Amino acid sequence: MMKEVVKSNFVDLWYGEFLLKDTEDKDYWALLNQCEKKKAATFSRKDLQQKYIKTRGIVRIILASYLNSDPKKIIIKTGEYGKPFVLDEEIYFNLSHTGNKLVIVVSNCTNVGVDIEKCRFRKSLPALVEKCFSDTEISYWNALPEKQKTHMFFRFWVRKEAFVKAIGRGIAVGLNQCVINPDNQNYFSYIPIDYGFALDWKIIDVLLDENAACAIVTKNLEFIFNQKLI
Ligand SMILES: CC(C)(COP(=O)(O)OP(=O)(O)OC[C@H]1O[C@@H](n2cnc3c(N)ncnc32)[C@H](O)[C@@H]1OP(=O)(O)O)[C@@H](O)C(=O)NCCC(=O)NCCS
């Protein structure tokens, strides 16, 4: 009797640091499609342009390893609010960069988002908390010991951004509308009504290094999580 093959859900996080060299650029450039090349041409800063080219090249190489195809042949389109996606394949991705760090999340489930930010003190943090956090999150953050505030701010921030990237809407949806449960920080206690139940979404906190906060959000409760190096 044939055994039924059960497909596992996976969420893979690829992490790497940029080492930009002019020569490497050319190899990645050859992998990009016309839209990506057009967008690359809009960067006035050479370092940002190189980063974009290299990131898109790496994304294509990684996606090709899942699809067993040629990186150049993968059709990447852009959604209404800027989220890139692979056309007509059951593979989903999202990416984020901060400084020289790059994270790319790949999954066989839709609605996946990732964000990474350097944790650095800024005088504007209390004002950002007032603007982007909900009342419960504000009370939780205000009650933290001073030395934990910067780190915790970014932990909450990346979870919120990963959510708005998972739904593909971006920050226009309102970061204060995505509320993390301070007592169970892998789940939301509230999200905008258009995106279903808060408890259908899962937050994965990722520890990459102590100066950066990173989180993945997925509308998917059962999956195997893997971390991989680019
Ligand atoms: C998406 C967004 C949250 C990114 O924030 P960020 O912290 O500055 O940047 P990150 O490094 O974390 O992420 C950037 C990547 O997110 C992806 N991205 C862009 N827009 C996205 C969206 N709406 N949803 C999910 N991912 C998105 C892209 O891959 C982008 O990298 P790339 O340009 O190199 O391909 C923010 O730019 C945003 O809200 N954009 C939406 C803007 C919008 O509403 N536009 C309206 C019409 S186009």
XYZ file of N, CA and C and ligand atoms in Angstrom:
738
model
N 0.846 -1.195 0.000
C 0.000 0.000 0.000
C 0.892 1.261 0.000
N 0.502 2.241 -0.807
C 1.286 3.495 -0.861
C 1.108 4.275 0.436
N 2.225 4.771 0.966
C 2.134 5.596 2.167
C 1.758 7.021 1.762
N 0.864 7.631 2.546
C 0.504 9.022 2.235
C 1.657 9.936 2.671
N 2.080 10.828 1.785
C 3.177 11.739 2.149
C 2.570 12.985 2.789
N 2.951 13.235 4.036
C 2.414 14.412 4.708
C 3.423 15.545 4.546
N 2.947 16.639 3.959
C 3.849 17.778 3.721
C 3.974 18.606 4.995
N 5.189 18.767 5.508
C 5.356 19.579 6.718
C 5.426 21.049 6.342
N 4.869 21.850 7.215
C 5.043 23.284 7.033
C 6.411 23.670 7.566
N 7.070 24.543 6.849
C 8.372 25.005 7.337
C 8.467 26.527 7.266
N 9.257 27.060 8.173
C 9.605 28.485 8.152
C 11.125 28.510 8.309
N 11.824 28.932 7.257
C 13.294 28.950 7.300
C 13.787 30.388 7.358
N 14.680 30.667 8.268
C 15.262 32.007 8.333
C 16.716 31.950 7.881
N 17.024 32.687 6.833
C 18.384 32.789 6.305
C 18.986 34.088 6.818
N 20.189 33.997 7.354
C 20.831 35.181 7.938
C 22.239 35.346 7.380
N 22.585 36.601 7.055
C 23.945 36.840 6.572
C 24.360 38.282 6.778
N 25.639 38.536 6.573
C 26.144 39.912 6.665
C 26.710 40.290 5.303
N 26.495 41.566 4.938
C 26.972 42.026 3.627
C 28.465 42.272 3.647
N 29.139 41.734 2.681
C 30.533 42.099 2.442
C 30.532 42.553 0.986
N 30.466 43.864 0.814
C 30.275 44.337 -0.562
C 31.599 44.528 -1.299
N 31.689 43.881 -2.418
C 32.871 44.058 -3.281
C 32.333 44.314 -4.682
N 32.949 45.271 -5.379
C 32.457 45.639 -6.711
C 32.336 44.448 -7.654
N 33.326 43.558 -7.588
C 33.352 42.448 -8.542
C 32.146 41.524 -8.366
N 31.749 41.316 -7.105
C 30.632 40.382 -6.855
C 29.329 40.880 -7.460
N 29.203 42.227 -7.489
C 28.001 42.861 -7.996
C 27.549 42.334 -9.343
N 28.548 42.160 -10.232
C 28.232 41.801 -11.626
C 27.518 40.458 -11.690
N 27.952 39.508 -10.849
C 27.337 38.179 -10.887
C 25.876 38.255 -10.457
N 25.589 39.041 -9.423
C 24.210 39.157 -8.952
C 23.351 39.913 -9.957
N 23.937 40.952 -10.555
C 23.219 41.771 -11.543
C 22.616 40.899 -12.646
N 23.390 39.923 -13.082
C 22.946 39.063 -14.194
C 21.713 38.237 -13.825
N 21.442 38.100 -12.529
C 20.296 37.280 -12.110
C 18.981 38.068 -12.076
N 19.083 39.404 -12.061
C 17.879 40.223 -11.836
C 17.013 40.364 -13.087
N 15.704 40.607 -12.863
C 14.814 40.851 -14.000
C 14.793 42.353 -14.322
N 14.071 42.727 -15.354
C 14.086 44.126 -15.803
C 13.589 45.089 -14.728
N 12.541 44.688 -13.972
C 12.004 45.572 -12.918
C 13.042 45.797 -11.837
N 13.722 44.704 -11.458
C 14.744 44.828 -10.407
C 15.896 45.714 -10.894
N 16.279 45.540 -12.152
C 17.374 46.364 -12.694
C 16.957 47.841 -12.739
N 15.682 48.059 -13.093
C 15.163 49.427 -13.157
C 15.176 50.054 -11.761
N 14.729 49.254 -10.755
C 14.715 49.785 -9.385
C 16.149 50.049 -8.915
N 17.068 49.146 -9.234
C 18.473 49.323 -8.817
C 19.023 50.642 -9.357
N 18.600 50.996 -10.575
C 19.108 52.215 -11.199
C 18.611 53.482 -10.502
N 17.573 53.368 -9.647
C 17.029 54.564 -8.982
C 17.815 54.966 -7.729
N 18.692 54.094 -7.235
C 19.432 54.434 -6.005
C 20.525 55.446 -6.324
N 20.547 56.572 -5.574
C 21.624 57.539 -5.835
C 22.885 57.150 -5.059
N 22.716 56.413 -3.935
C 23.909 55.986 -3.178
C 24.374 54.621 -3.671
N 25.647 54.576 -4.039
C 26.227 53.343 -4.601
C 26.126 52.164 -3.623
N 26.371 52.439 -2.320
C 26.346 51.326 -1.357
C 24.935 50.731 -1.244
N 23.909 51.606 -1.294
C 22.530 51.104 -1.199
C 22.140 50.343 -2.466
N 22.652 50.844 -3.593
C 22.383 50.167 -4.864
C 23.005 48.753 -4.852
N 24.259 48.699 -4.382
C 24.951 47.396 -4.323
C 24.213 46.422 -3.402
N 23.729 46.987 -2.285
C 23.014 46.162 -1.304
C 21.744 45.573 -1.930
N 21.018 46.436 -2.653
C 19.778 45.984 -3.282
C 20.071 44.875 -4.305
N 21.091 45.109 -5.145
C 21.425 44.121 -6.191
C 21.834 42.794 -5.552
N 22.679 42.906 -4.533
C 23.167 41.680 -3.899
C 22.022 40.943 -3.196
N 21.165 41.712 -2.501
C 20.042 41.090 -1.789
C 19.136 40.344 -2.760
N 18.744 41.008 -3.840
C 17.842 40.361 -4.805
C 18.504 39.143 -5.454
N 19.816 39.242 -5.703
C 20.532 38.094 -6.265
C 20.512 36.922 -5.292
N 20.799 37.215 -4.021
C 20.816 36.153 -2.994
C 19.415 35.553 -2.841
N 18.388 36.420 -2.818
C 17.000 35.930 -2.707
C 16.716 34.939 -3.836
N 17.123 35.277 -5.044
C 16.861 34.397 -6.194
C 17.600 33.065 -6.057
N 18.845 33.129 -5.580
C 19.618 31.881 -5.437
C 18.971 30.992 -4.373
N 18.549 31.613 -3.271
C 17.914 30.833 -2.195
C 16.586 30.241 -2.679
N 15.748 31.055 -3.314
C 14.449 30.542 -3.786
C 14.653 29.419 -4.801
N 15.665 29.571 -5.647
C 15.932 28.538 -6.667
C 16.272 27.204 -6.015
N 16.901 27.261 -4.820
C 17.263 26.003 -4.153
C 16.009 25.262 -3.660
N 14.939 25.987 -3.375
C 13.675 25.343 -2.964
C 12.903 24.849 -4.183
N 12.988 25.626 -5.256
C 12.158 25.318 -6.429
C 12.885 24.443 -7.447
N 14.166 24.183 -7.141
C 14.979 23.388 -8.043
C 14.958 23.996 -9.448
N 15.166 25.306 -9.499
C 15.124 25.965 -10.813
C 16.283 26.945 -10.959
N 16.288 27.635 -12.067
C 17.340 28.601 -12.367
C 16.981 29.936 -11.686
N 17.901 30.519 -10.894
C 17.579 31.786 -10.198
C 17.043 32.870 -11.139
N 17.558 32.888 -12.358
C 17.141 33.935 -13.326
C 15.697 33.752 -13.770
N 15.209 32.500 -13.699
C 13.885 32.210 -14.272
C 12.742 32.389 -13.269
N 13.090 32.646 -12.010
C 12.030 32.812 -11.004
C 11.309 34.144 -11.259
N 9.998 34.081 -11.297
C 9.251 35.315 -11.589
C 8.851 35.978 -10.281
N 9.501 37.095 -9.983
C 9.183 37.836 -8.757
C 8.383 39.074 -9.137
N 7.203 39.196 -8.525
C 6.334 40.353 -8.764
C 6.243 41.151 -7.468
N 5.604 42.314 -7.551
C 5.461 43.156 -6.361
C 3.989 43.440 -6.115
N 3.548 43.239 -4.870
C 2.151 43.487 -4.513
C 1.826 44.974 -4.456
N 0.537 45.250 -4.219
C 0.039 46.634 -4.246
C 0.810 47.576 -3.320
N 1.240 47.046 -2.168
C 1.916 47.898 -1.181
C 3.418 47.634 -1.115
N 3.928 46.944 -2.120
C 5.386 46.805 -2.225
C 5.959 45.461 -1.812
N 5.091 44.512 -1.368
C 5.651 43.225 -0.931
C 6.006 42.350 -2.143
N 7.267 41.928 -2.245
C 7.604 41.043 -3.360
C 7.111 39.620 -3.129
N 6.742 38.927 -4.207
C 6.298 37.530 -4.095
C 6.652 36.758 -5.365
N 6.713 35.424 -5.226
C 7.016 34.559 -6.373
C 5.694 34.204 -7.045
N 5.641 34.409 -8.345
C 4.403 34.154 -9.088
C 4.167 32.651 -9.265
N 2.942 32.228 -8.979
C 2.483 30.863 -9.291
C 3.305 29.733 -8.692
N 3.874 29.940 -7.527
C 4.605 28.861 -6.849
C 4.180 28.876 -5.385
N 4.194 27.701 -4.747
C 3.837 27.665 -3.321
C 5.057 27.888 -2.456
N 5.706 29.011 -2.705
C 6.858 29.369 -1.875
C 6.733 30.869 -1.597
N 6.932 31.247 -0.353
C 6.677 32.625 0.074
C 7.912 33.132 0.786
N 8.192 34.417 0.646
C 9.392 34.949 1.295
C 9.192 36.389 1.712
N 10.083 36.839 2.557
C 10.117 38.238 2.932
C 11.536 38.514 3.418
N 11.934 39.780 3.407
C 13.308 40.076 3.809
C 13.383 41.389 4.565
N 14.505 41.552 5.257
C 14.724 42.783 6.009
C 16.226 42.985 6.150
N 16.636 44.265 6.154
C 18.043 44.516 6.437
C 18.205 45.668 7.400
N 19.314 45.640 8.135
C 19.684 46.753 9.006
C 21.204 46.770 9.024
N 21.790 47.941 8.738
C 23.250 47.999 8.634
C 23.728 46.965 7.631
N 24.664 46.123 8.050
C 25.168 45.109 7.106
C 24.523 43.735 7.325
N 23.448 43.699 8.109
C 22.780 42.409 8.369
C 21.575 42.223 7.438
N 21.432 40.996 6.967
C 20.318 40.669 6.070
C 19.625 39.406 6.560
N 18.289 39.452 6.638
C 17.528 38.234 6.941
C 16.493 38.008 5.838
N 16.353 36.748 5.474
C 15.364 36.367 4.462
C 14.581 35.195 5.037
N 13.256 35.325 5.091
C 12.448 34.209 5.579
C 11.793 33.547 4.366
N 11.807 32.227 4.351
C 11.202 31.453 3.261
C 10.281 30.416 3.895
N 9.082 30.269 3.325
C 8.127 29.322 3.896
C 7.240 28.740 2.800
N 6.638 27.594 3.087
C 5.646 27.051 2.148
C 4.238 27.487 2.551
N 4.144 28.384 3.535
C 2.841 28.927 3.945
C 2.803 30.418 3.628
N 1.638 30.887 3.236
C 1.506 32.315 2.883
C 1.623 33.178 4.142
N 1.588 34.469 3.960
C 1.544 35.416 5.072
C 2.716 35.265 6.023
N 3.908 35.466 5.494
C 5.082 35.426 6.354
C 5.814 36.772 6.221
N 6.258 37.279 7.348
C 6.970 38.567 7.353
C 8.122 38.531 8.328
N 9.151 39.330 8.051
C 10.311 39.359 8.948
C 10.798 40.791 9.087
N 11.340 41.106 10.260
C 11.958 42.420 10.440
C 13.170 42.288 11.334
N 14.188 43.080 11.023
C 15.380 43.136 11.883
C 15.742 44.604 12.080
N 16.137 44.954 13.276
C 16.545 46.332 13.592
C 17.703 46.280 14.571
N 18.632 47.235 14.400
C 19.695 47.382 15.402
C 19.081 47.989 16.641
N 19.461 47.495 17.832
C 18.934 48.068 19.075
C 19.850 49.213 19.493
N 19.429 50.421 19.269
C 20.267 51.542 19.705
C 19.396 52.588 20.398
N 19.960 53.151 21.464
C 19.208 54.145 22.228
C 18.906 55.365 21.355
N 17.694 55.858 21.463
C 17.326 57.110 20.793
C 16.442 57.875 21.749
N 16.631 59.192 21.772
C 15.804 60.023 22.665
C 14.327 59.915 22.300
N 14.068 59.610 21.032
C 12.676 59.600 20.554
C 11.911 58.332 20.942
N 12.545 57.377 21.652
C 11.839 56.120 21.931
C 10.507 56.331 22.677
N 10.483 57.142 23.769
C 9.191 57.311 24.462
C 8.103 57.880 23.538
N 8.493 58.793 22.642
C 7.497 59.364 21.724
C 7.013 58.293 20.740
N 7.937 57.434 20.290
C 7.542 56.353 19.372
C 6.637 55.342 20.066
N 6.923 55.107 21.347
C 6.075 54.188 22.121
C 4.657 54.751 22.185
N 4.556 56.051 22.494
C 3.226 56.688 22.582
C 2.472 56.578 21.254
N 3.228 56.702 20.157
C 2.579 56.732 18.838
C 2.243 55.323 18.323
N 3.140 54.378 18.560
C 3.027 53.077 17.857
C 2.616 51.920 18.759
N 2.575 52.124 20.073
C 2.194 51.043 20.977
C 0.748 51.268 21.439
N 0.111 50.176 21.866
C -1.255 50.287 22.410
C -1.159 50.646 23.903
N -2.288 50.914 24.529
C -2.267 51.293 25.962
C -1.609 50.221 26.823
N -1.956 48.932 26.596
C -1.356 47.869 27.442
C 0.152 47.776 27.215
N 0.561 47.924 25.959
C 2.004 47.860 25.656
C 2.728 49.068 26.276
N 2.086 50.234 26.236
C 2.700 51.438 26.813
C 2.906 51.228 28.320
N 1.873 50.708 29.015
C 1.995 50.497 30.472
C 3.110 49.486 30.762
N 3.152 48.425 29.970
C 4.183 47.389 30.167
C 5.573 48.003 29.989
N 5.749 48.771 28.908
C 7.069 49.340 28.593
C 7.484 50.364 29.642
N 6.554 51.224 30.064
C 6.880 52.241 31.071
C 7.309 51.629 32.387
N 6.773 50.424 32.702
C 7.085 49.796 33.994
C 8.419 49.018 33.964
N 9.043 48.919 32.788
C 10.306 48.159 32.697
C 11.446 48.930 33.362
N 12.448 48.226 33.908
C 13.638 48.932 34.386
C 14.283 49.703 33.228
N 14.820 50.897 33.511
C 15.367 51.776 32.458
C 16.310 51.022 31.516
N 17.175 50.155 32.083
C 18.191 49.527 31.229
C 17.614 48.463 30.274
N 16.376 48.091 30.484
C 15.760 47.119 29.543
C 14.940 47.789 28.437
N 14.723 49.120 28.619
C 13.740 49.775 27.746
C 14.121 49.786 26.267
N 15.410 50.084 25.966
C 15.799 50.163 24.554
C 15.614 48.800 23.885
N 16.165 47.780 24.519
C 16.100 46.439 23.946
C 14.637 45.985 23.751
N 13.817 46.219 24.777
C 12.423 45.768 24.687
C 11.626 46.566 23.660
N 11.984 47.858 23.534
C 11.314 48.651 22.500
C 11.488 47.964 21.140
N 12.744 47.605 20.823
C 13.003 47.016 19.504
C 12.409 45.619 19.378
N 12.353 44.868 20.496
C 11.710 43.546 20.427
C 10.241 43.678 20.007
N 9.558 44.668 20.604
C 8.150 44.894 20.245
C 8.041 45.446 18.823
N 8.929 46.364 18.500
C 8.888 47.035 17.195
C 9.013 46.027 16.048
N 10.015 45.117 16.136
C 10.217 44.186 15.014
C 9.040 43.210 14.877
N 8.399 42.871 15.997
C 7.229 41.968 15.905
C 6.095 42.667 15.160
N 5.903 43.955 15.482
C 4.839 44.720 14.816
C 5.143 44.857 13.315
N 6.404 45.214 13.026
C 6.773 45.370 11.605
C 6.671 44.040 10.866
N 7.070 42.959 11.522
C 6.980 41.644 10.852
C 5.517 41.334 10.552
N 4.609 41.748 11.430
C 3.178 41.508 11.167
C 2.720 42.307 9.944
N 3.035 43.613 9.919
C 2.537 44.411 8.797
C 3.191 43.987 7.481
N 4.371 43.357 7.574
C 5.016 42.819 6.369
C 4.403 41.456 6.005
N 4.000 40.691 7.007
C 3.358 39.396 6.721
C 2.062 39.612 5.938
N 1.299 40.615 6.324
C 0.028 40.863 5.616
C 0.260 41.662 4.321
N 1.485 42.144 4.140
C 1.842 42.832 2.898
C 1.384 44.278 2.836
N 0.874 44.793 3.935
C 0.264 46.137 3.939
C 1.282 47.237 4.274
N 2.335 46.864 5.020
C 3.287 47.881 5.451
C 2.759 48.696 6.615
N 3.548 49.698 7.025
C 3.232 50.420 8.267
C 1.965 51.278 8.182
N 1.455 51.489 6.955
C 0.241 52.303 6.815
C -0.923 51.714 7.610
N -0.869 50.419 7.916
C -1.974 49.771 8.631
C -2.044 50.260 10.098
N -0.950 50.849 10.570
C -0.923 51.386 11.947
C -0.295 50.398 12.914
N 0.926 50.689 13.347
C 1.616 49.733 14.230
C 0.894 49.591 15.573
N 0.168 50.631 15.979
C -0.559 50.530 17.258
C -1.819 49.669 17.138
N -2.107 49.234 15.912
C -3.252 48.327 15.683
C -2.843 46.851 15.772
N -1.563 46.596 15.924
C -1.065 45.213 16.045
C -0.509 45.126 17.461
N -1.267 44.495 18.346
C -0.949 44.563 19.775
C -0.415 43.220 20.264
N 0.797 43.255 20.827
C 1.409 42.023 21.346
C 0.950 41.812 22.779
N 0.698 40.550 23.108
C 0.295 40.241 24.482
C 1.533 40.269 25.384
N 1.672 41.243 26.281
C 2.886 41.324 27.092
C 3.103 40.085 27.966
N 2.015 39.335 28.251
C 2.152 38.142 29.103
C 2.468 36.879 28.298
N 2.360 36.956 26.993
C 2.638 35.797 26.143
C 3.111 36.354 24.799
N 4.398 36.712 24.768
C 4.878 37.596 23.699
C 5.086 36.912 22.347
N 4.671 35.658 22.224
C 4.696 35.019 20.906
C 3.346 35.137 20.198
N 2.433 35.856 20.834
C 1.089 36.004 20.254
C 0.625 37.455 20.328
N -0.304 37.768 19.439
C -0.945 39.088 19.480
C -2.200 38.994 20.328
N -2.557 40.118 20.971
C -3.851 40.136 21.651
C -4.879 40.886 20.801
N -4.391 41.636 19.826
C -5.322 42.346 18.934
C -4.623 42.582 17.588
N -5.380 42.416 16.500
C -4.903 42.804 15.158
C -6.087 43.417 14.410
N -5.849 44.167 13.337
C -6.986 44.732 12.607
C -7.931 43.623 12.122
N -9.219 43.885 12.205
C -10.262 42.874 11.977
C -10.156 42.192 10.609
N -9.648 42.902 9.615
C -9.545 42.329 8.256
C -8.610 41.129 8.175
N -7.793 40.910 9.190
C -6.755 39.867 9.093
C -7.036 38.664 9.987
N -8.285 38.505 10.400
C -8.685 37.303 11.133
C -8.481 37.434 12.632
N -8.338 36.266 13.273
C -8.193 36.244 14.736
C -6.734 36.459 15.139
N -6.557 37.234 16.200
C -5.188 37.508 16.675
C -4.438 36.207 16.970
N -5.151 35.224 17.541
C -4.463 33.994 17.964
C -4.142 33.047 16.807
N -4.547 33.412 15.597
C -4.169 32.599 14.430
C -2.750 32.934 13.959
N -2.177 33.981 14.526
C -0.857 34.439 14.090
C 0.185 34.118 15.151
N 1.360 33.750 14.698
C 2.419 33.386 15.646
C 3.637 34.286 15.435
N 4.235 34.682 16.545
C 5.470 35.480 16.489
C 6.642 34.561 16.850
N 7.676 34.583 16.025
C 8.913 33.861 16.374
C 9.974 34.921 16.654
N 10.457 34.985 17.885
C 11.574 35.884 18.209
C 12.855 35.175 17.836
N 13.722 35.892 17.145
C 14.974 35.254 16.713
C 16.153 35.979 17.351
N 17.024 35.235 17.984
C 18.202 35.831 18.600
C 19.388 35.639 17.670
N 19.815 36.730 17.038
C 20.952 36.627 16.117
C 22.210 37.174 16.773
N 22.110 38.379 17.296
C 23.176 38.874 18.164
C 22.543 39.884 19.112
N 23.265 40.201 20.205
C 22.576 40.966 21.253
C 22.301 42.420 20.893
N 22.904 42.902 19.787
C 22.654 44.284 19.381
C 21.561 44.419 18.330
N 20.933 43.320 17.994
C 19.878 43.387 16.981
C 18.645 42.629 17.463
N 17.476 43.185 17.134
C 16.223 42.469 17.426
C 15.668 41.978 16.095
N 15.144 40.765 16.113
C 14.606 40.199 14.868
C 13.388 39.342 15.200
N 12.344 39.452 14.393
C 11.159 38.612 14.600
C 10.550 38.239 13.257
N 9.920 37.064 13.277
C 9.167 36.577 12.114
C 7.719 36.492 12.568
N 6.792 36.813 11.682
C 5.372 36.585 11.981
C 4.786 35.728 10.866
N 4.002 34.731 11.263
C 3.375 33.855 10.275
C 1.957 33.487 10.693
N 1.087 33.342 9.679
C -0.292 32.947 9.986
C -0.353 31.430 9.912
N 0.184 30.823 10.941
C 0.500 29.428 10.824
C 0.990 28.997 12.206
N 0.317 28.029 12.810
C 0.699 27.707 14.189
C 1.585 26.473 14.280
N 1.517 25.619 13.273
C 2.295 24.374 13.290
C 3.318 24.414 12.168
N 4.582 24.417 12.519
C 5.611 24.412 11.474
C 6.954 24.036 12.086
N 7.860 23.663 11.203
C 9.235 23.398 11.648
C 10.039 24.655 11.349
N 10.744 25.148 12.357
C 11.526 26.376 12.179
C 13.011 26.034 12.072
N 13.646 26.563 11.032
C 15.084 26.312 10.836
C 15.814 27.633 10.651
N 17.025 27.722 11.198
C 17.869 28.883 10.934
C 19.034 28.436 10.054
N 19.302 29.221 9.021
C 20.354 28.848 8.067
C 21.259 30.044 7.786
N 22.517 29.789 7.473
C 23.433 30.878 7.158
C 23.506 31.102 5.656
N 23.498 32.379 5.263
C 23.615 32.703 3.827
C 25.069 32.501 3.429
C 7.665 47.380 4.254
C 8.196 48.342 5.299
C 7.516 48.041 6.628
C 9.715 48.091 5.329
O 10.324 48.690 6.399
P 11.903 48.873 6.668
O 12.131 48.502 8.086
O 12.266 50.231 6.217
O 12.709 47.914 5.694
P 13.133 46.392 5.799
O 14.574 46.300 5.495
O 12.655 45.733 7.041
O 12.297 45.706 4.592
C 12.467 46.088 3.272
C 11.974 44.979 2.379
O 10.619 44.655 2.715
C 9.969 44.219 1.525
N 8.729 44.993 1.416
C 8.506 46.176 0.821
N 7.209 46.542 0.959
C 6.595 45.544 1.668
C 5.266 45.338 2.132
N 4.277 46.205 1.902
N 5.011 44.206 2.832
C 5.982 43.307 3.085
N 7.267 43.465 2.664
C 7.570 44.560 1.970
C 10.920 44.437 0.361
O 11.498 43.200 0.008
C 11.969 45.359 0.932
O 13.276 45.123 0.463
P 13.752 45.419 -1.036
O 13.217 46.771 -1.359
O 15.240 45.348 -0.959
O 13.163 44.332 -1.856
C 7.896 49.832 4.941
O 8.765 50.252 3.921
C 6.457 50.011 4.460
O 5.547 50.142 5.243
N 6.237 50.022 3.128
C 4.917 50.113 2.535
C 4.826 51.405 1.785
C 3.470 51.611 1.177
O 2.440 51.467 1.808
N 3.486 51.965 -0.106
C 2.274 52.267 -0.794
C 2.215 52.002 -2.242
S 3.590 51.281 -2.993
